[in-house]
Amino acid sequence: MISIQSLRLILILSIASMATGLTLAQTASISSRYTASPASTDGIGKRYMDREISGVMGWQGAPWLERQEREREERTDLLLKALALKPGMVVADIGAGTGYLTRRMAPAVLPGGKILAVDVQPEMVRMLENSIKSTGQTNIEARLSSFDDVKLPASSVDLAVMVDVYHELAFPYEVMTSVMKSLKTGGRMVFVEYKAEDPKVPIKPLHKMSEAQIRKEAEVFALDWERTVSTLPWQHVVIFRKRN
């Protein structure tokens, strides 16, 4: 018997499908992947693989992404080292926001490489475009994605990275499916998330993820865990490689 909560989610998804072009069969598949629950303070009332999906930090929170303390608090220099960027690489910064990491990765893939800075919020994409103009970094492309598709060419990306983004995806399975299509065989998928294991990290619980949860959700796909970098003060960097 279908629960009232499941019926509620199916109804919500069916209404959404009218606007997104999803078929009823696709909607049924989506509803079997996710479950509805009472929304917590920072959540959306939708669960995936035993966790509640968090709400999105909107474009209004852009100053937080560009705060002066970020380098010291998060040690972006250690993250860049962990990414092992090389000239000629095509890197997808998924949920790029204002382009804080995008701008710092761009020089490392020159000559010949580029950063595809992807975000679902048009306001963020406009900020990205303005940032690109102000810095003159010609190897950055700002792109608008949809809530369930990163909209990148197939087999075009050497490395995809999500920094404090994955836990906010309303449709994580669908987004990851599209990311997997964009990754080249042997390409790397990198999740950077605030450490749920560390209560001292001053971030709301739903905006953290444990390494175990990240690996659990990533391993649904053709991804092999490669390593986890835990030297950043607040975040862990969990690195996977797309298998043959």
CSV table of C-alpha atoms in Angstrom, one decimal:
chain,number,residue,atom,x,y,z
A,1,MET,CA,0.0,0.0,0.0
A,2,ILE,CA,1.3,3.5,-0.9
A,3,SER,CA,1.7,5.7,2.1
A,4,ILE,CA,0.1,9.2,2.3
A,5,GLN,CA,3.7,10.6,2.3
A,6,SER,CA,4.5,8.8,-1.0
A,7,LEU,CA,1.3,9.9,-2.6
A,8,ARG,CA,2.1,13.5,-1.6
A,9,LEU,CA,5.6,13.2,-3.2
A,10,ILE,CA,4.1,11.7,-6.4
A,11,LEU,CA,1.6,14.5,-6.6
A,12,ILE,CA,4.3,17.1,-6.2
A,13,LEU,CA,6.5,15.4,-8.8
A,14,SER,CA,3.6,15.0,-11.2
A,15,ILE,CA,2.9,18.7,-11.0
A,16,ALA,CA,6.6,19.4,-11.5
A,17,SER,CA,6.6,17.1,-14.5
A,18,MET,CA,4.1,19.3,-16.3
A,19,ALA,CA,6.6,22.1,-16.2
A,20,THR,CA,9.7,20.1,-16.9
A,21,GLY,CA,8.5,17.7,-19.6
A,22,LEU,CA,9.0,14.6,-17.5
A,23,THR,CA,6.9,11.6,-18.5
A,24,LEU,CA,4.7,9.8,-16.0
A,25,ALA,CA,7.0,6.8,-16.2
A,26,GLN,CA,10.0,9.0,-15.3
A,27,THR,CA,8.0,10.6,-12.5
A,28,ALA,CA,7.2,7.1,-11.1
A,29,SER,CA,10.9,6.2,-11.2
A,30,ILE,CA,11.9,9.4,-9.4
A,31,SER,CA,9.3,8.8,-6.7
A,32,SER,CA,10.6,5.4,-6.0
A,33,ARG,CA,14.1,6.8,-5.5
A,34,TYR,CA,13.0,9.5,-3.0
A,35,THR,CA,10.7,9.6,0.0
A,36,ALA,CA,8.9,12.4,1.6
A,37,SER,CA,9.2,13.3,5.3
A,38,PRO,CA,8.4,16.3,7.5
A,39,ALA,CA,10.8,19.0,6.6
A,40,SER,CA,13.3,20.0,9.2
A,41,THR,CA,14.5,23.5,9.7
A,42,ASP,CA,17.1,23.4,7.0
A,43,GLY,CA,15.7,20.6,4.9
A,44,ILE,CA,13.2,20.2,2.0
A,45,GLY,CA,11.3,17.3,3.4
A,46,LYS,CA,12.7,14.9,0.8
A,47,ARG,CA,15.0,12.0,1.6
A,48,TYR,CA,17.5,10.1,-0.5
A,49,MET,CA,19.6,7.1,0.6
A,50,ASP,CA,18.8,7.7,4.3
A,51,ARG,CA,19.5,11.5,4.5
A,52,GLU,CA,17.3,14.5,4.2
A,53,ILE,CA,18.3,16.8,1.3
A,54,SER,CA,19.1,20.3,2.6
A,55,GLY,CA,17.7,23.6,1.3
A,56,VAL,CA,19.8,25.5,-1.2
A,57,MET,CA,21.8,28.5,-0.3
A,58,GLY,CA,20.4,31.1,-2.7
A,59,TRP,CA,22.3,33.7,-4.7
A,60,GLN,CA,21.6,36.1,-1.8
A,61,GLY,CA,24.3,34.3,0.1
A,62,ALA,CA,27.0,35.2,-2.4
A,63,PRO,CA,28.9,37.3,0.1
A,64,TRP,CA,29.5,34.2,2.2
A,65,LEU,CA,31.2,32.5,-0.7
A,66,GLU,CA,33.5,35.5,-1.2
A,67,ARG,CA,34.2,36.2,2.5
A,68,GLN,CA,37.8,37.3,3.3
A,69,GLU,CA,38.1,34.6,6.0
A,70,ARG,CA,37.4,31.7,3.6
A,71,GLU,CA,41.0,31.0,2.6
A,72,ARG,CA,42.0,30.7,6.2
A,73,GLU,CA,38.9,28.8,7.4
A,74,GLU,CA,38.8,26.3,4.5
A,75,ARG,CA,42.4,26.3,3.2
A,76,THR,CA,41.5,26.5,-0.5
A,77,ASP,CA,45.2,26.1,-1.2
A,78,LEU,CA,45.1,22.6,0.2
A,79,LEU,CA,42.0,21.8,-1.9
A,80,LEU,CA,43.8,23.0,-5.1
A,81,LYS,CA,46.7,20.8,-4.3
A,82,ALA,CA,44.4,17.8,-3.8
A,83,LEU,CA,42.8,18.3,-7.2
A,84,ALA,CA,46.1,17.8,-8.9
A,85,LEU,CA,45.2,20.1,-11.8
A,86,LYS,CA,47.3,19.9,-15.0
A,87,PRO,CA,47.6,22.0,-18.2
A,88,GLY,CA,45.1,21.0,-20.8
A,89,MET,CA,42.5,19.6,-18.5
A,90,VAL,CA,38.8,20.4,-18.9
A,91,VAL,CA,37.3,20.8,-15.4
A,92,ALA,CA,33.6,21.2,-14.5
A,93,ASP,CA,32.9,23.2,-11.4
A,94,ILE,CA,29.4,22.0,-10.6
A,95,GLY,CA,27.5,24.6,-8.5
A,96,ALA,CA,30.2,27.1,-9.1
A,97,GLY,CA,28.3,29.9,-7.4
A,98,THR,CA,30.2,33.2,-7.7
A,99,GLY,CA,33.3,31.4,-9.1
A,100,TYR,CA,35.5,31.5,-6.0
A,101,LEU,CA,37.1,28.2,-6.8
A,102,THR,CA,36.7,28.6,-10.6
A,103,ARG,CA,38.9,31.6,-10.7
A,104,ARG,CA,41.6,29.8,-8.6
A,105,MET,CA,41.5,26.7,-10.8
A,106,ALA,CA,41.7,28.5,-14.1
A,107,PRO,CA,45.4,29.3,-14.2
A,108,ALA,CA,46.4,25.7,-13.2
A,109,VAL,CA,44.9,24.2,-16.4
A,110,LEU,CA,46.7,26.6,-18.8
A,111,PRO,CA,47.8,26.3,-21.4
A,112,GLY,CA,45.0,24.6,-23.3
A,113,GLY,CA,42.6,23.8,-20.5
A,114,LYS,CA,39.4,25.4,-19.4
A,115,ILE,CA,36.9,25.5,-16.6
A,116,LEU,CA,33.2,25.0,-17.2
A,117,ALA,CA,31.6,26.9,-14.3
A,118,VAL,CA,28.1,25.5,-14.0
A,119,ASP,CA,25.3,26.8,-11.8
A,120,VAL,CA,21.5,26.3,-11.6
A,121,GLN,CA,20.7,29.9,-10.5
A,122,PRO,CA,20.7,32.5,-13.3
A,123,GLU,CA,21.7,35.2,-10.8
A,124,MET,CA,24.8,33.2,-9.9
A,125,VAL,CA,25.6,32.7,-13.6
A,126,ARG,CA,25.4,36.5,-14.1
A,127,MET,CA,27.8,37.0,-11.2
A,128,LEU,CA,30.2,34.4,-12.8
A,129,GLU,CA,30.0,36.2,-16.1
A,130,ASN,CA,30.8,39.6,-14.5
A,131,SER,CA,33.7,38.0,-12.5
A,132,ILE,CA,35.1,36.5,-15.7
A,133,LYS,CA,35.0,40.0,-17.4
A,134,SER,CA,36.6,41.7,-14.4
A,135,THR,CA,39.5,39.2,-14.2
A,136,GLY,CA,40.0,38.7,-17.9
A,137,GLN,CA,40.3,34.9,-17.5
A,138,THR,CA,39.4,33.7,-21.0
A,139,ASN,CA,39.5,30.0,-20.2
A,140,ILE,CA,36.4,30.1,-18.1
A,141,GLU,CA,32.9,29.4,-19.5
A,142,ALA,CA,29.9,30.2,-17.3
A,143,ARG,CA,27.0,27.8,-18.0
A,144,LEU,CA,23.4,27.5,-16.7
A,145,SER,CA,22.3,24.0,-15.7
A,146,SER,CA,18.9,22.7,-14.8
A,147,PHE,CA,17.9,21.2,-11.4
A,148,ASP,CA,18.4,17.6,-12.7
A,149,ASP,CA,21.0,18.0,-15.5
A,150,VAL,CA,24.3,19.7,-15.7
A,151,LYS,CA,23.9,20.0,-19.5
A,152,LEU,CA,27.5,19.3,-20.4
A,153,PRO,CA,28.7,17.5,-23.6
A,154,ALA,CA,29.2,13.8,-23.3
A,155,SER,CA,32.7,12.5,-22.5
A,156,SER,CA,34.1,16.1,-22.4
A,157,VAL,CA,35.3,16.5,-18.8
A,158,ASP,CA,38.5,15.3,-17.2
A,159,LEU,CA,37.5,16.3,-13.7
A,160,ALA,CA,34.2,17.3,-12.1
A,161,VAL,CA,34.1,18.9,-8.7
A,162,MET,CA,31.3,19.9,-6.3
A,163,VAL,CA,32.3,22.1,-3.4
A,164,ASP,CA,29.7,22.1,-0.6
A,165,VAL,CA,27.0,21.5,-3.3
A,166,TYR,CA,26.1,17.9,-3.5
A,167,HIS,CA,24.1,17.8,-0.2
A,168,GLU,CA,21.8,20.6,-1.7
A,169,LEU,CA,20.9,18.8,-4.9
A,170,ALA,CA,17.1,18.3,-5.1
A,171,PHE,CA,17.7,15.4,-7.6
A,172,PRO,CA,21.1,14.0,-6.7
A,173,TYR,CA,20.7,10.8,-8.7
A,174,GLU,CA,19.7,12.6,-11.9
A,175,VAL,CA,22.4,15.2,-11.6
A,176,MET,CA,25.0,12.6,-11.0
A,177,THR,CA,23.7,10.6,-14.0
A,178,SER,CA,24.3,13.7,-16.2
A,179,VAL,CA,27.7,14.3,-14.6
A,180,MET,CA,28.7,10.7,-15.4
A,181,LYS,CA,27.8,11.1,-19.0
A,182,SER,CA,30.0,14.2,-19.2
A,183,LEU,CA,33.0,12.5,-17.6
A,184,LYS,CA,35.6,10.9,-19.8
A,185,THR,CA,36.5,7.3,-19.0
A,186,GLY,CA,39.1,7.5,-16.3
A,187,GLY,CA,38.0,11.1,-15.4
A,188,ARG,CA,37.7,12.0,-11.7
A,189,MET,CA,34.7,13.0,-9.7
A,190,VAL,CA,35.5,15.0,-6.5
A,191,PHE,CA,33.1,15.7,-3.7
A,192,VAL,CA,34.1,18.4,-1.2
A,193,GLU,CA,31.8,18.5,1.8
A,194,TYR,CA,31.9,19.8,5.4
A,195,LYS,CA,32.8,17.0,7.8
A,196,ALA,CA,29.7,15.6,9.5
A,197,GLU,CA,32.0,13.6,11.7
A,198,ASP,CA,33.4,16.7,13.3
A,199,PRO,CA,31.0,18.6,15.6
A,200,LYS,CA,33.5,21.5,15.9
A,201,VAL,CA,32.9,22.4,12.2
A,202,PRO,CA,30.6,25.4,12.6
A,203,ILE,CA,28.1,24.4,9.8
A,204,LYS,CA,24.5,23.4,10.2
A,205,PRO,CA,24.1,19.6,10.3
A,206,LEU,CA,22.2,19.1,7.0
A,207,HIS,CA,24.9,21.1,5.2
A,208,LYS,CA,27.5,18.5,6.3
A,209,MET,CA,28.1,15.0,4.9
A,210,SER,CA,30.1,12.1,6.3
A,211,GLU,CA,32.7,10.3,4.2
A,212,ALA,CA,30.7,7.1,4.5
A,213,GLN,CA,27.5,8.8,3.2
A,214,ILE,CA,29.4,10.3,0.3
A,215,ARG,CA,30.9,7.0,-0.7
A,216,LYS,CA,27.5,5.2,-0.3
A,217,GLU,CA,25.8,7.6,-2.7
A,218,ALA,CA,28.7,7.8,-5.2
A,219,GLU,CA,29.2,4.1,-5.5
A,220,VAL,CA,25.7,3.7,-7.0
A,221,PHE,CA,27.5,4.8,-10.2
A,222,ALA,CA,30.5,3.5,-12.1
A,223,LEU,CA,32.9,5.2,-9.8
A,224,ASP,CA,35.8,3.7,-7.9
A,225,TRP,CA,36.9,5.4,-4.7
A,226,GLU,CA,40.5,6.6,-5.1
A,227,ARG,CA,41.3,8.5,-1.9
A,228,THR,CA,40.1,10.9,0.7
A,229,VAL,CA,42.0,14.0,1.7
A,230,SER,CA,41.3,15.1,5.2
A,231,THR,CA,43.9,17.7,5.7
A,232,LEU,CA,41.5,20.6,5.2
A,233,PRO,CA,40.3,22.1,8.5
A,234,TRP,CA,36.5,21.9,7.8
A,235,GLN,CA,36.0,19.7,4.7
A,236,HIS,CA,37.0,16.4,3.4
A,237,VAL,CA,37.9,15.9,-0.3
A,238,VAL,CA,36.6,12.5,-1.5
A,239,ILE,CA,38.0,11.5,-4.9
A,240,PHE,CA,36.6,8.9,-7.3
A,241,ARG,CA,37.6,7.8,-10.8
A,242,LYS,CA,35.2,6.7,-13.5
A,243,ARG,CA,35.8,3.1,-14.3
A,244,ASN,CA,36.1,1.6,-17.8
